[in-house]
């Protein structure tokens, strides 16, 4: 741990005490053989002088002469070099007189302390980890200079090429020294200009959007991509290669990537020189199988490549994956699928033949887990799709790595194969680096539906290293107050069943929509499991005490006044989900479907069946998935067995599920009071296009245009002429902007109702944002 006072005192010593600059400055020490006069004779004895810390026997062990040998100048020079090469001595000299060979040594000092001064961006622990030198290690000038270069390299990796490091040495008693590295970090070295040479098919702006490195600008204070990093530039070369290969340029090459530092060392000019080559189209696509029982014709529909379209290396990789999975499902664990690419430069086409053959039989001998200190081995092992003795599968190994990364317990996950005890066996080694899994969060935000809110949460996602999730949240808002405690065991009874419970207390203000406040106190037991990677099923049991309050009998709906103010709900439910999206957070392609049922009446005061069906489809319109067309829809129905359904149990339409209308702004409504009564039957749908706004990627801004539609109808207990309940189709159109800000996602939508009823409540503007610190 850094001691700033001690470091300051150390620097004062540096500037006030005698600094051994001779140990640091200039070139490395010259090994000059001692001047020896032409002498000869027999060495009767060897005497070592000047050594205090190093044993005499250690010195003698490095000598190439011994008592009884003849005095030989070549052997003396050899001994001199051997002693210097140990790094233990600052000076060595020899003298020979009357048969006595005297070895005079000056020992290198021992390091007492190492301190860093002036470092703000990099912590002491980070710098110390890179040094060769340590306290109680022999000091040498060569090692100090090597450590200076290591420190400078660390700063260069963080984009600070103007950093300087000056080592200072303070001599202490008993041949000890204190070593201080005086650091001037300098400013971050930015990117003044990025140039592309040789590009014709794509302009500089298009290629700039492909690479990670960006030009420096004042608004990029929240990213480091505008600081020069040689590793990032190397990664940019690969990004350019992938981009061109996906656009048909199979001969593309990055000839060079040159970074030139400005004279003031403040910025870099980065130039990428490329050779685009010819653009190709797909030619003939065939499948050839060396395995008799596999019919190539049955595999052709799996290849989503059409002759005549532009060559795309990503489609070739996808075809290999699809063929591997299909053949593997037929029981062939050991297969080798290789695409044979044949260029035809005259016609500008590429013929591809997918060769399927049997690969070498390899089995998993064992799986080793290293690097985990807190997390138990079993938490990592249970995410593996392979076990000892299984036939090795690279796709299953990659899937296992992805599942381990999805735990979000580790900074890095490295899965590699090592040779086993025999050629047909392999060892899988998982090397993980743990990170903190405890969270303390403070949140704030605003939603058009719920108003302003604040949030406080405590969470441990890897409780006791067992992978268990424990969470306690407090929410205080203008319309909603809540406290809830949740616990999840991801592998209940050592099976792949995620089980847990929730306890909660909620208070919600529904005065604007339906003229009442609601309080809920309850708990939930839940469990879920997967039938496959895409298909999952969860079950739940909920017991909840509900009560209505703050009802104005003079202005509230008769239907609300007819309901009991206090009641208990006891319900069991399930959700069946099928999800093929590429991301659950920001999907760009794929689809999902979800079916939910809740049955109340297993005890309690209420008895009903509520059903909901949801689904969505996402289709990318371009290769970079920046333009995404999506359609989503949902529908639901609830009916009571013995009694009428309640307002709080029915579906509210409007707001986030039907933009252009307020929350609960669509559906049955009391004619006299205007209160929303909820819908027994509802449906909503959305067609939306997400697209880039053409701004620099650092802004993380996207646009969208959309059309929402839907409706709600039917209530229980209504009298003729008492409510509006047309059930007609409502629709709206609009546009919006989304920002993935450092403070959380922010969304703004402006929408206009197109088809509506006079009693509907419209909404032009919606804003939602939230943050966690």
PDB file of N, CA and C in Angstrom, residues 561-654:
ATOM      1  N   UNK A 561     -66.065   0.790  -6.273  1.00  0.00           N
ATOM      2  CA  UNK A 561     -66.689   0.805  -4.945  1.00  0.00           C
ATOM      3  C   UNK A 561     -67.341  -0.528  -4.612  1.00  0.00           C
ATOM      4  N   UNK A 562     -67.697  -1.290  -5.638  1.00  0.00           N
ATOM      5  CA  UNK A 562     -68.352  -2.576  -5.404  1.00  0.00           C
ATOM      6  C   UNK A 562     -67.355  -3.661  -5.015  1.00  0.00           C
ATOM      7  N   UNK A 563     -66.081  -3.418  -5.203  1.00  0.00           N
ATOM      8  CA  UNK A 563     -65.075  -4.432  -4.892  1.00  0.00           C
ATOM      9  C   UNK A 563     -64.690  -4.370  -3.422  1.00  0.00           C
ATOM     10  N   UNK A 564     -64.334  -5.530  -2.861  1.00  0.00           N
ATOM     11  CA  UNK A 564     -63.803  -5.569  -1.501  1.00  0.00           C
ATOM     12  C   UNK A 564     -62.458  -4.850  -1.478  1.00  0.00           C
ATOM     13  N   UNK A 565     -62.231  -4.106  -0.393  1.00  0.00           N
ATOM     14  CA  UNK A 565     -60.984  -3.350  -0.297  1.00  0.00           C
ATOM     15  C   UNK A 565     -59.808  -4.193   0.158  1.00  0.00           C
ATOM     16  N   UNK A 566     -60.071  -5.315   0.775  1.00  0.00           N
ATOM     17  CA  UNK A 566     -58.999  -6.185   1.257  1.00  0.00           C
ATOM     18  C   UNK A 566     -59.258  -7.596   0.758  1.00  0.00           C
ATOM     19  N   UNK A 567     -58.228  -8.220   0.201  1.00  0.00           N
ATOM     20  CA  UNK A 567     -58.387  -9.580  -0.294  1.00  0.00           C
ATOM     21  C   UNK A 567     -57.012 -10.243  -0.401  1.00  0.00           C
ATOM     22  N   UNK A 568     -57.047 -11.564  -0.438  1.00  0.00           N
ATOM     23  CA  UNK A 568     -55.829 -12.366  -0.526  1.00  0.00           C
ATOM     24  C   UNK A 568     -55.841 -13.134  -1.841  1.00  0.00           C
ATOM     25  N   UNK A 569     -54.723 -13.080  -2.568  1.00  0.00           N
ATOM     26  CA  UNK A 569     -54.575 -13.847  -3.801  1.00  0.00           C
ATOM     27  C   UNK A 569     -53.578 -14.974  -3.579  1.00  0.00           C
ATOM     28  N   UNK A 570     -53.948 -16.158  -3.982  1.00  0.00           N
ATOM     29  CA  UNK A 570     -53.064 -17.326  -3.943  1.00  0.00           C
ATOM     30  C   UNK A 570     -53.101 -17.940  -5.334  1.00  0.00           C
ATOM     31  N   UNK A 571     -51.958 -17.910  -6.047  1.00  0.00           N
ATOM     32  CA  UNK A 571     -51.960 -18.300  -7.465  1.00  0.00           C
ATOM     33  C   UNK A 571     -50.719 -19.100  -7.810  1.00  0.00           C
ATOM     34  N   UNK A 572     -50.912 -20.040  -8.706  1.00  0.00           N
ATOM     35  CA  UNK A 572     -49.785 -20.758  -9.293  1.00  0.00           C
ATOM     36  C   UNK A 572     -49.697 -20.353 -10.762  1.00  0.00           C
ATOM     37  N   UNK A 573     -48.494 -20.358 -11.301  1.00  0.00           N
ATOM     38  CA  UNK A 573     -48.321 -19.941 -12.683  1.00  0.00           C
ATOM     39  C   UNK A 573     -47.097 -20.561 -13.306  1.00  0.00           C
ATOM     40  N   UNK A 574     -47.010 -20.396 -14.611  1.00  0.00           N
ATOM     41  CA  UNK A 574     -45.843 -20.892 -15.336  1.00  0.00           C
ATOM     42  C   UNK A 574     -45.619 -20.007 -16.553  1.00  0.00           C
ATOM     43  N   UNK A 575     -44.384 -20.033 -17.083  1.00  0.00           N
ATOM     44  CA  UNK A 575     -44.025 -19.324 -18.316  1.00  0.00           C
ATOM     45  C   UNK A 575     -43.154 -20.244 -19.157  1.00  0.00           C
ATOM     46  N   UNK A 576     -43.574 -20.474 -20.377  1.00  0.00           N
ATOM     47  CA  UNK A 576     -42.825 -21.280 -21.336  1.00  0.00           C
ATOM     48  C   UNK A 576     -42.248 -20.335 -22.383  1.00  0.00           C
ATOM     49  N   UNK A 577     -40.910 -20.345 -22.534  1.00  0.00           N
ATOM     50  CA  UNK A 577     -40.241 -19.383 -23.419  1.00  0.00           C
ATOM     51  C   UNK A 577     -39.363 -20.099 -24.428  1.00  0.00           C
ATOM     52  N   UNK A 578     -39.413 -19.586 -25.651  1.00  0.00           N
ATOM     53  CA  UNK A 578     -38.485 -20.039 -26.703  1.00  0.00           C
ATOM     54  C   UNK A 578     -37.814 -18.792 -27.255  1.00  0.00           C
ATOM     55  N   UNK A 579     -36.477 -18.733 -27.152  1.00  0.00           N
ATOM     56  CA  UNK A 579     -35.756 -17.503 -27.474  1.00  0.00           C
ATOM     57  C   UNK A 579     -34.584 -17.805 -28.388  1.00  0.00           C
ATOM     58  N   UNK A 580     -34.648 -17.288 -29.614  1.00  0.00           N
ATOM     59  CA  UNK A 580     -33.564 -17.452 -30.586  1.00  0.00           C
ATOM     60  C   UNK A 580     -32.926 -16.113 -30.944  1.00  0.00           C
ATOM     61  N   UNK A 581     -33.083 -15.108 -30.094  1.00  0.00           N
ATOM     62  CA  UNK A 581     -32.494 -13.803 -30.365  1.00  0.00           C
ATOM     63  C   UNK A 581     -30.989 -13.841 -30.117  1.00  0.00           C
ATOM     64  N   UNK A 582     -30.262 -12.967 -30.824  1.00  0.00           N
ATOM     65  CA  UNK A 582     -28.819 -12.901 -30.616  1.00  0.00           C
ATOM     66  C   UNK A 582     -28.473 -12.155 -29.343  1.00  0.00           C
ATOM     67  N   UNK A 583     -29.415 -11.415 -28.781  1.00  0.00           N
ATOM     68  CA  UNK A 583     -29.202 -10.712 -27.523  1.00  0.00           C
ATOM     69  C   UNK A 583     -30.551 -10.454 -26.891  1.00  0.00           C
ATOM     70  N   UNK A 584     -30.621 -10.625 -25.575  1.00  0.00           N
ATOM     71  CA  UNK A 584     -31.869 -10.336 -24.877  1.00  0.00           C
ATOM     72  C   UNK A 584     -31.974  -8.862 -24.516  1.00  0.00           C
ATOM     73  N   UNK A 585     -30.862  -8.122 -24.595  1.00  0.00           N
ATOM     74  CA  UNK A 585     -30.852  -6.708 -24.221  1.00  0.00           C
ATOM     75  C   UNK A 585     -31.078  -5.824 -25.434  1.00  0.00           C
ATOM     76  N   UNK A 586     -30.281  -6.019 -26.475  1.00  0.00           N
ATOM     77  CA  UNK A 586     -30.405  -5.220 -27.700  1.00  0.00           C
ATOM     78  C   UNK A 586     -30.370  -6.155 -28.899  1.00  0.00           C
ATOM     79  N   UNK A 587     -31.439  -6.901 -29.148  1.00  0.00           N
ATOM     80  CA  UNK A 587     -31.437  -7.883 -30.230  1.00  0.00           C
ATOM     81  C   UNK A 587     -31.385  -7.224 -31.603  1.00  0.00           C
ATOM     82  N   UNK A 588     -30.689  -7.863 -32.523  1.00  0.00           N
ATOM     83  CA  UNK A 588     -30.637  -7.392 -33.909  1.00  0.00           C
ATOM     84  C   UNK A 588     -31.167  -8.438 -34.876  1.00  0.00           C
ATOM     85  N   UNK A 589     -31.250  -9.686 -34.458  1.00  0.00           N
ATOM     86  CA  UNK A 589     -31.845 -10.714 -35.294  1.00  0.00           C
ATOM     87  C   UNK A 589     -32.328 -11.859 -34.422  1.00  0.00           C
ATOM     88  N   UNK A 590     -33.255 -12.636 -34.981  1.00  0.00           N
ATOM     89  CA  UNK A 590     -33.813 -13.767 -34.247  1.00  0.00           C
ATOM     90  C   UNK A 590     -35.257 -13.511 -33.858  1.00  0.00           C
ATOM     91  N   UNK A 591     -35.777 -14.384 -33.025  1.00  0.00           N
ATOM     92  CA  UNK A 591     -37.180 -14.282 -32.627  1.00  0.00           C
ATOM     93  C   UNK A 591     -37.365 -14.914 -31.260  1.00  0.00           C
ATOM     94  N   UNK A 592     -38.506 -14.642 -30.652  1.00  0.00           N
ATOM     95  CA  UNK A 592     -38.837 -15.239 -29.363  1.00  0.00           C
ATOM     96  C   UNK A 592     -40.349 -15.401 -29.265  1.00  0.00           C
ATOM     97  N   UNK A 593     -40.764 -16.315 -28.404  1.00  0.00           N
ATOM     98  CA  UNK A 593     -42.186 -16.529 -28.125  1.00  0.00           C
ATOM     99  C   UNK A 593     -42.325 -16.912 -26.657  1.00  0.00           C
ATOM    100  N   UNK A 594     -43.424 -16.480 -26.036  1.00  0.00           N
ATOM    101  CA  UNK A 594     -43.582 -16.697 -24.606  1.00  0.00           C
ATOM    102  C   UNK A 594     -45.058 -16.918 -24.284  1.00  0.00           C
ATOM    103  N   UNK A 595     -45.338 -17.949 -23.500  1.00  0.00           N
ATOM    104  CA  UNK A 595     -46.699 -18.264 -23.050  1.00  0.00           C
ATOM    105  C   UNK A 595     -46.711 -18.288 -21.524  1.00  0.00           C
ATOM    106  N   UNK A 596     -47.652 -17.545 -20.923  1.00  0.00           N
ATOM    107  CA  UNK A 596     -47.760 -17.494 -19.466  1.00  0.00           C
ATOM    108  C   UNK A 596     -49.193 -17.764 -19.053  1.00  0.00           C
ATOM    109  N   UNK A 597     -49.341 -18.511 -17.962  1.00  0.00           N
ATOM    110  CA  UNK A 597     -50.659 -18.753 -17.354  1.00  0.00           C
ATOM    111  C   UNK A 597     -50.542 -18.565 -15.855  1.00  0.00           C
ATOM    112  N   UNK A 598     -51.546 -17.939 -15.254  1.00  0.00           N
ATOM    113  CA  UNK A 598     -51.642 -17.810 -13.805  1.00  0.00           C
ATOM    114  C   UNK A 598     -53.031 -18.241 -13.380  1.00  0.00           C
ATOM    115  N   UNK A 599     -53.080 -19.184 -12.436  1.00  0.00           N
ATOM    116  CA  UNK A 599     -54.343 -19.718 -11.936  1.00  0.00           C
ATOM    117  C   UNK A 599     -54.473 -19.372 -10.463  1.00  0.00           C
ATOM    118  N   UNK A 600     -55.427 -18.511 -10.126  1.00  0.00           N
ATOM    119  CA  UNK A 600     -55.704 -18.151  -8.737  1.00  0.00           C
ATOM    120  C   UNK A 600     -56.892 -18.963  -8.241  1.00  0.00           C
ATOM    121  N   UNK A 601     -56.863 -19.297  -6.952  1.00  0.00           N
ATOM    122  CA  UNK A 601     -57.944 -20.091  -6.378  1.00  0.00           C
ATOM    123  C   UNK A 601     -57.430 -21.243  -5.553  1.00  0.00           C
ATOM    124  N   UNK A 602     -56.096 -21.380  -5.490  1.00  0.00           N
ATOM    125  CA  UNK A 602     -55.506 -22.414  -4.629  1.00  0.00           C
ATOM    126  C   UNK A 602     -55.408 -21.804  -3.231  1.00  0.00           C
ATOM    127  N   UNK A 603     -56.555 -21.659  -2.578  1.00  0.00           N
ATOM    128  CA  UNK A 603     -56.622 -20.885  -1.353  1.00  0.00           C
ATOM    129  C   UNK A 603     -56.877 -19.427  -1.700  1.00  0.00           C
ATOM    130  N   UNK A 604     -56.939 -18.564  -0.707  1.00  0.00           N
ATOM    131  CA  UNK A 604     -57.149 -17.150  -0.943  1.00  0.00           C
ATOM    132  C   UNK A 604     -58.590 -16.813  -1.260  1.00  0.00           C
ATOM    133  N   UNK A 605     -58.827 -15.537  -1.625  1.00  0.00           N
ATOM    134  CA  UNK A 605     -60.174 -15.038  -1.858  1.00  0.00           C
ATOM    135  C   UNK A 605     -60.525 -14.955  -3.342  1.00  0.00           C
ATOM    136  N   UNK A 606     -59.550 -15.068  -4.218  1.00  0.00           N
ATOM    137  CA  UNK A 606     -59.776 -14.848  -5.636  1.00  0.00           C
ATOM    138  C   UNK A 606     -59.622 -16.142  -6.416  1.00  0.00           C
ATOM    139  N   UNK A 607     -60.365 -16.237  -7.538  1.00  0.00           N
ATOM    140  CA  UNK A 607     -60.242 -17.397  -8.418  1.00  0.00           C
ATOM    141  C   UNK A 607     -60.385 -16.922  -9.859  1.00  0.00           C
ATOM    142  N   UNK A 608     -59.325 -17.060 -10.622  1.00  0.00           N
ATOM    143  CA  UNK A 608     -59.342 -16.649 -12.020  1.00  0.00           C
ATOM    144  C   UNK A 608     -58.248 -17.395 -12.773  1.00  0.00           C
ATOM    145  N   UNK A 609     -58.317 -17.315 -14.098  1.00  0.00           N
ATOM    146  CA  UNK A 609     -57.268 -17.827 -14.975  1.00  0.00           C
ATOM    147  C   UNK A 609     -56.859 -16.700 -15.919  1.00  0.00           C
ATOM    148  N   UNK A 610     -55.581 -16.346 -15.882  1.00  0.00           N
ATOM    149  CA  UNK A 610     -55.055 -15.283 -16.729  1.00  0.00           C
ATOM    150  C   UNK A 610     -54.018 -15.881 -17.679  1.00  0.00           C
ATOM    151  N   UNK A 611     -54.154 -15.578 -18.962  1.00  0.00           N
ATOM    152  CA  UNK A 611     -53.266 -16.118 -20.002  1.00  0.00           C
ATOM    153  C   UNK A 611     -52.680 -14.966 -20.809  1.00  0.00           C
ATOM    154  N   UNK A 612     -51.384 -15.041 -21.089  1.00  0.00           N
ATOM    155  CA  UNK A 612     -50.712 -14.057 -21.933  1.00  0.00           C
ATOM    156  C   UNK A 612     -49.807 -14.774 -22.934  1.00  0.00           C
ATOM    157  N   UNK A 613     -49.804 -14.260 -24.155  1.00  0.00           N
ATOM    158  CA  UNK A 613     -48.917 -14.762 -25.207  1.00  0.00           C
ATOM    159  C   UNK A 613     -48.163 -13.568 -25.786  1.00  0.00           C
ATOM    160  N   UNK A 614     -46.850 -13.697 -25.879  1.00  0.00           N
ATOM    161  CA  UNK A 614     -46.008 -12.630 -26.412  1.00  0.00           C
ATOM    162  C   UNK A 614     -45.051 -13.216 -27.441  1.00  0.00           C
ATOM    163  N   UNK A 615     -44.608 -12.379 -28.362  1.00  0.00           N
ATOM    164  CA  UNK A 615     -43.635 -12.814 -29.353  1.00  0.00           C
ATOM    165  C   UNK A 615     -43.033 -11.638 -30.081  1.00  0.00           C
ATOM    166  N   UNK A 616     -41.929 -11.907 -30.764  1.00  0.00           N
ATOM    167  CA  UNK A 616     -41.268 -10.847 -31.522  1.00  0.00           C
ATOM    168  C   UNK A 616     -40.304 -11.434 -32.528  1.00  0.00           C
ATOM    169  N   UNK A 617     -40.053 -10.665 -33.579  1.00  0.00           N
ATOM    170  CA  UNK A 617     -39.134 -11.089 -34.631  1.00  0.00           C
ATOM    171  C   UNK A 617     -38.261  -9.898 -35.009  1.00  0.00           C
ATOM    172  N   UNK A 618     -36.954 -10.142 -35.143  1.00  0.00           N
ATOM    173  CA  UNK A 618     -35.986  -9.092 -35.449  1.00  0.00           C
ATOM    174  C   UNK A 618     -35.217  -9.486 -36.702  1.00  0.00           C
ATOM    175  N   UNK A 619     -35.172  -8.560 -37.639  1.00  0.00           N
ATOM    176  CA  UNK A 619     -34.531  -8.853 -38.922  1.00  0.00           C
ATOM    177  C   UNK A 619     -33.549  -7.732 -39.274  1.00  0.00           C
ATOM    178  N   UNK A 620     -32.258  -8.052 -39.426  1.00  0.00           N
ATOM    179  CA  UNK A 620     -31.276  -7.022 -39.793  1.00  0.00           C
ATOM    180  C   UNK A 620     -31.339  -6.744 -41.292  1.00  0.00           C
ATOM    181  N   UNK A 621     -31.370  -5.481 -41.647  1.00  0.00           N
ATOM    182  CA  UNK A 621     -31.458  -5.100 -43.051  1.00  0.00           C
ATOM    183  C   UNK A 621     -30.089  -4.829 -43.676  1.00  0.00           C
ATOM    184  N   UNK A 622     -29.032  -4.813 -42.874  1.00  0.00           N
ATOM    185  CA  UNK A 622     -27.697  -4.607 -43.415  1.00  0.00           C
ATOM    186  C   UNK A 622     -26.725  -5.513 -42.689  1.00  0.00           C
ATOM    187  N   UNK A 623     -25.524  -5.651 -43.244  1.00  0.00           N
ATOM    188  CA  UNK A 623     -24.561  -6.616 -42.708  1.00  0.00           C
ATOM    189  C   UNK A 623     -24.013  -6.208 -41.345  1.00  0.00           C
ATOM    190  N   UNK A 624     -24.067  -4.909 -41.026  1.00  0.00           N
ATOM    191  CA  UNK A 624     -23.560  -4.473 -39.739  1.00  0.00           C
ATOM    192  C   UNK A 624     -24.651  -4.442 -38.672  1.00  0.00           C
ATOM    193  N   UNK A 625     -25.882  -4.829 -39.034  1.00  0.00           N
ATOM    194  CA  UNK A 625     -27.004  -4.885 -38.097  1.00  0.00           C
ATOM    195  C   UNK A 625     -27.290  -3.518 -37.473  1.00  0.00           C
ATOM    196  N   UNK A 626     -27.031  -2.454 -38.238  1.00  0.00           N
ATOM    197  CA  UNK A 626     -27.357  -1.124 -37.736  1.00  0.00           C
ATOM    198  C   UNK A 626     -28.805  -0.746 -38.066  1.00  0.00           C
ATOM    199  N   UNK A 627     -29.314  -1.293 -39.144  1.00  0.00           N
ATOM    200  CA  UNK A 627     -30.726  -1.111 -39.492  1.00  0.00           C
ATOM    201  C   UNK A 627     -31.459  -2.398 -39.157  1.00  0.00           C
ATOM    202  N   UNK A 628     -32.352  -2.324 -38.197  1.00  0.00           N
ATOM    203  CA  UNK A 628     -33.046  -3.532 -37.718  1.00  0.00           C
ATOM    204  C   UNK A 628     -34.544  -3.300 -37.776  1.00  0.00           C
ATOM    205  N   UNK A 629     -35.219  -4.169 -38.505  1.00  0.00           N
ATOM    206  CA  UNK A 629     -36.673  -4.145 -38.569  1.00  0.00           C
ATOM    207  C   UNK A 629     -37.210  -5.170 -37.579  1.00  0.00           C
ATOM    208  N   UNK A 630     -38.129  -4.752 -36.745  1.00  0.00           N
ATOM    209  CA  UNK A 630     -38.674  -5.668 -35.732  1.00  0.00           C
ATOM    210  C   UNK A 630     -40.181  -5.542 -35.670  1.00  0.00           C
ATOM    211  N   UNK A 631     -40.791  -6.633 -35.289  1.00  0.00           N
ATOM    212  CA  UNK A 631     -42.230  -6.636 -35.035  1.00  0.00           C
ATOM    213  C   UNK A 631     -42.481  -7.424 -33.758  1.00  0.00           C
ATOM    214  N   UNK A 632     -43.334  -6.881 -32.900  1.00  0.00           N
ATOM    215  CA  UNK A 632     -43.614  -7.515 -31.610  1.00  0.00           C
ATOM    216  C   UNK A 632     -45.116  -7.463 -31.353  1.00  0.00           C
ATOM    217  N   UNK A 633     -45.590  -8.437 -30.638  1.00  0.00           N
ATOM    218  CA  UNK A 633     -47.009  -8.461 -30.336  1.00  0.00           C
ATOM    219  C   UNK A 633     -47.294  -9.208 -29.049  1.00  0.00           C
ATOM    220  N   UNK A 634     -48.433  -8.910 -28.439  1.00  0.00           N
ATOM    221  CA  UNK A 634     -48.848  -9.620 -27.232  1.00  0.00           C
ATOM    222  C   UNK A 634     -50.369  -9.597 -27.138  1.00  0.00           C
ATOM    223  N   UNK A 635     -50.907 -10.596 -26.476  1.00  0.00           N
ATOM    224  CA  UNK A 635     -52.341 -10.661 -26.240  1.00  0.00           C
ATOM    225  C   UNK A 635     -52.579 -11.389 -24.929  1.00  0.00           C
ATOM    226  N   UNK A 636     -53.713 -11.133 -24.323  1.00  0.00           N
ATOM    227  CA  UNK A 636     -54.014 -11.786 -23.057  1.00  0.00           C
ATOM    228  C   UNK A 636     -55.496 -11.794 -22.763  1.00  0.00           C
ATOM    229  N   UNK A 637     -55.888 -12.737 -21.899  1.00  0.00           N
ATOM    230  CA  UNK A 637     -57.293 -12.848 -21.510  1.00  0.00           C
ATOM    231  C   UNK A 637     -57.364 -13.358 -20.078  1.00  0.00           C
ATOM    232  N   UNK A 638     -58.292 -12.799 -19.300  1.00  0.00           N
ATOM    233  CA  UNK A 638     -58.518 -13.232 -17.923  1.00  0.00           C
ATOM    234  C   UNK A 638     -60.013 -13.413 -17.703  1.00  0.00           C
ATOM    235  N   UNK A 639     -60.355 -14.476 -16.983  1.00  0.00           N
ATOM    236  CA  UNK A 639     -61.761 -14.658 -16.603  1.00  0.00           C
ATOM    237  C   UNK A 639     -61.808 -15.261 -15.205  1.00  0.00           C
ATOM    238  N   UNK A 640     -62.871 -14.903 -14.458  1.00  0.00           N
ATOM    239  CA  UNK A 640     -63.051 -15.408 -13.110  1.00  0.00           C
ATOM    240  C   UNK A 640     -63.919 -16.646 -13.097  1.00  0.00           C
ATOM    241  N   UNK A 641     -63.682 -17.514 -12.116  1.00  0.00           N
ATOM    242  CA  UNK A 641     -64.451 -18.751 -12.007  1.00  0.00           C
ATOM    243  C   UNK A 641     -65.752 -18.532 -11.212  1.00  0.00           C
ATOM    244  N   UNK A 642     -65.620 -17.949 -10.028  1.00  0.00           N
ATOM    245  CA  UNK A 642     -66.791 -17.764  -9.166  1.00  0.00           C
ATOM    246  C   UNK A 642     -67.224 -16.303  -9.086  1.00  0.00           C
ATOM    247  N   UNK A 643     -66.269 -15.389  -9.071  1.00  0.00           N
ATOM    248  CA  UNK A 643     -66.562 -13.973  -8.909  1.00  0.00           C
ATOM    249  C   UNK A 643     -66.052 -13.202 -10.122  1.00  0.00           C
ATOM    250  N   UNK A 644     -66.433 -11.938 -10.169  1.00  0.00           N
ATOM    251  CA  UNK A 644     -65.928 -11.065 -11.219  1.00  0.00           C
ATOM    252  C   UNK A 644     -64.439 -10.787 -11.000  1.00  0.00           C
ATOM    253  N   UNK A 645     -63.753 -10.490 -12.082  1.00  0.00           N
ATOM    254  CA  UNK A 645     -62.347 -10.094 -11.961  1.00  0.00           C
ATOM    255  C   UNK A 645     -62.263  -8.655 -11.466  1.00  0.00           C
ATOM    256  N   UNK A 646     -61.144  -8.308 -10.843  1.00  0.00           N
ATOM    257  CA  UNK A 646     -60.947  -6.993 -10.269  1.00  0.00           C
ATOM    258  C   UNK A 646     -60.212  -6.072 -11.258  1.00  0.00           C
ATOM    259  N   UNK A 647     -60.309  -4.777 -10.993  1.00  0.00           N
ATOM    260  CA  UNK A 647     -59.608  -3.802 -11.817  1.00  0.00           C
ATOM    261  C   UNK A 647     -58.102  -4.076 -11.802  1.00  0.00           C
ATOM    262  N   UNK A 648     -57.553  -4.358 -10.624  1.00  0.00           N
ATOM    263  CA  UNK A 648     -56.109  -4.538 -10.494  1.00  0.00           C
ATOM    264  C   UNK A 648     -55.632  -5.836 -11.148  1.00  0.00           C
ATOM    265  N   UNK A 649     -56.539  -6.771 -11.426  1.00  0.00           N
ATOM    266  CA  UNK A 649     -56.162  -8.040 -12.038  1.00  0.00           C
ATOM    267  C   UNK A 649     -56.223  -7.996 -13.561  1.00  0.00           C
ATOM    268  N   UNK A 650     -56.980  -7.025 -14.086  1.00  0.00           N
ATOM    269  CA  UNK A 650     -57.154  -6.953 -15.534  1.00  0.00           C
ATOM    270  C   UNK A 650     -55.973  -6.239 -16.192  1.00  0.00           C
ATOM    271  N   UNK A 651     -55.969  -6.208 -17.514  1.00  0.00           N
ATOM    272  CA  UNK A 651     -54.848  -5.666 -18.286  1.00  0.00           C
ATOM    273  C   UNK A 651     -55.070  -4.184 -18.573  1.00  0.00           C
ATOM    274  N   UNK A 652     -54.017  -3.402 -18.425  1.00  0.00           N
ATOM    275  CA  UNK A 652     -54.041  -1.987 -18.753  1.00  0.00           C
ATOM    276  C   UNK A 652     -53.314  -1.767 -20.078  1.00  0.00           C
ATOM    277  N   UNK A 653     -53.960  -1.072 -20.991  1.00  0.00           N
ATOM    278  CA  UNK A 653     -53.406  -0.849 -22.330  1.00  0.00           C
ATOM    279  C   UNK A 653     -53.093   0.632 -22.493  1.00  0.00           C
ATOM    280  N   UNK A 654     -51.897   0.917 -23.016  1.00  0.00           N
ATOM    281  CA  UNK A 654     -51.462   2.290 -23.210  1.00  0.00           C
ATOM    282  C   UNK A 654     -50.135   2.522 -22.525  1.00  0.00           C
TER     283      UNK A 654
END
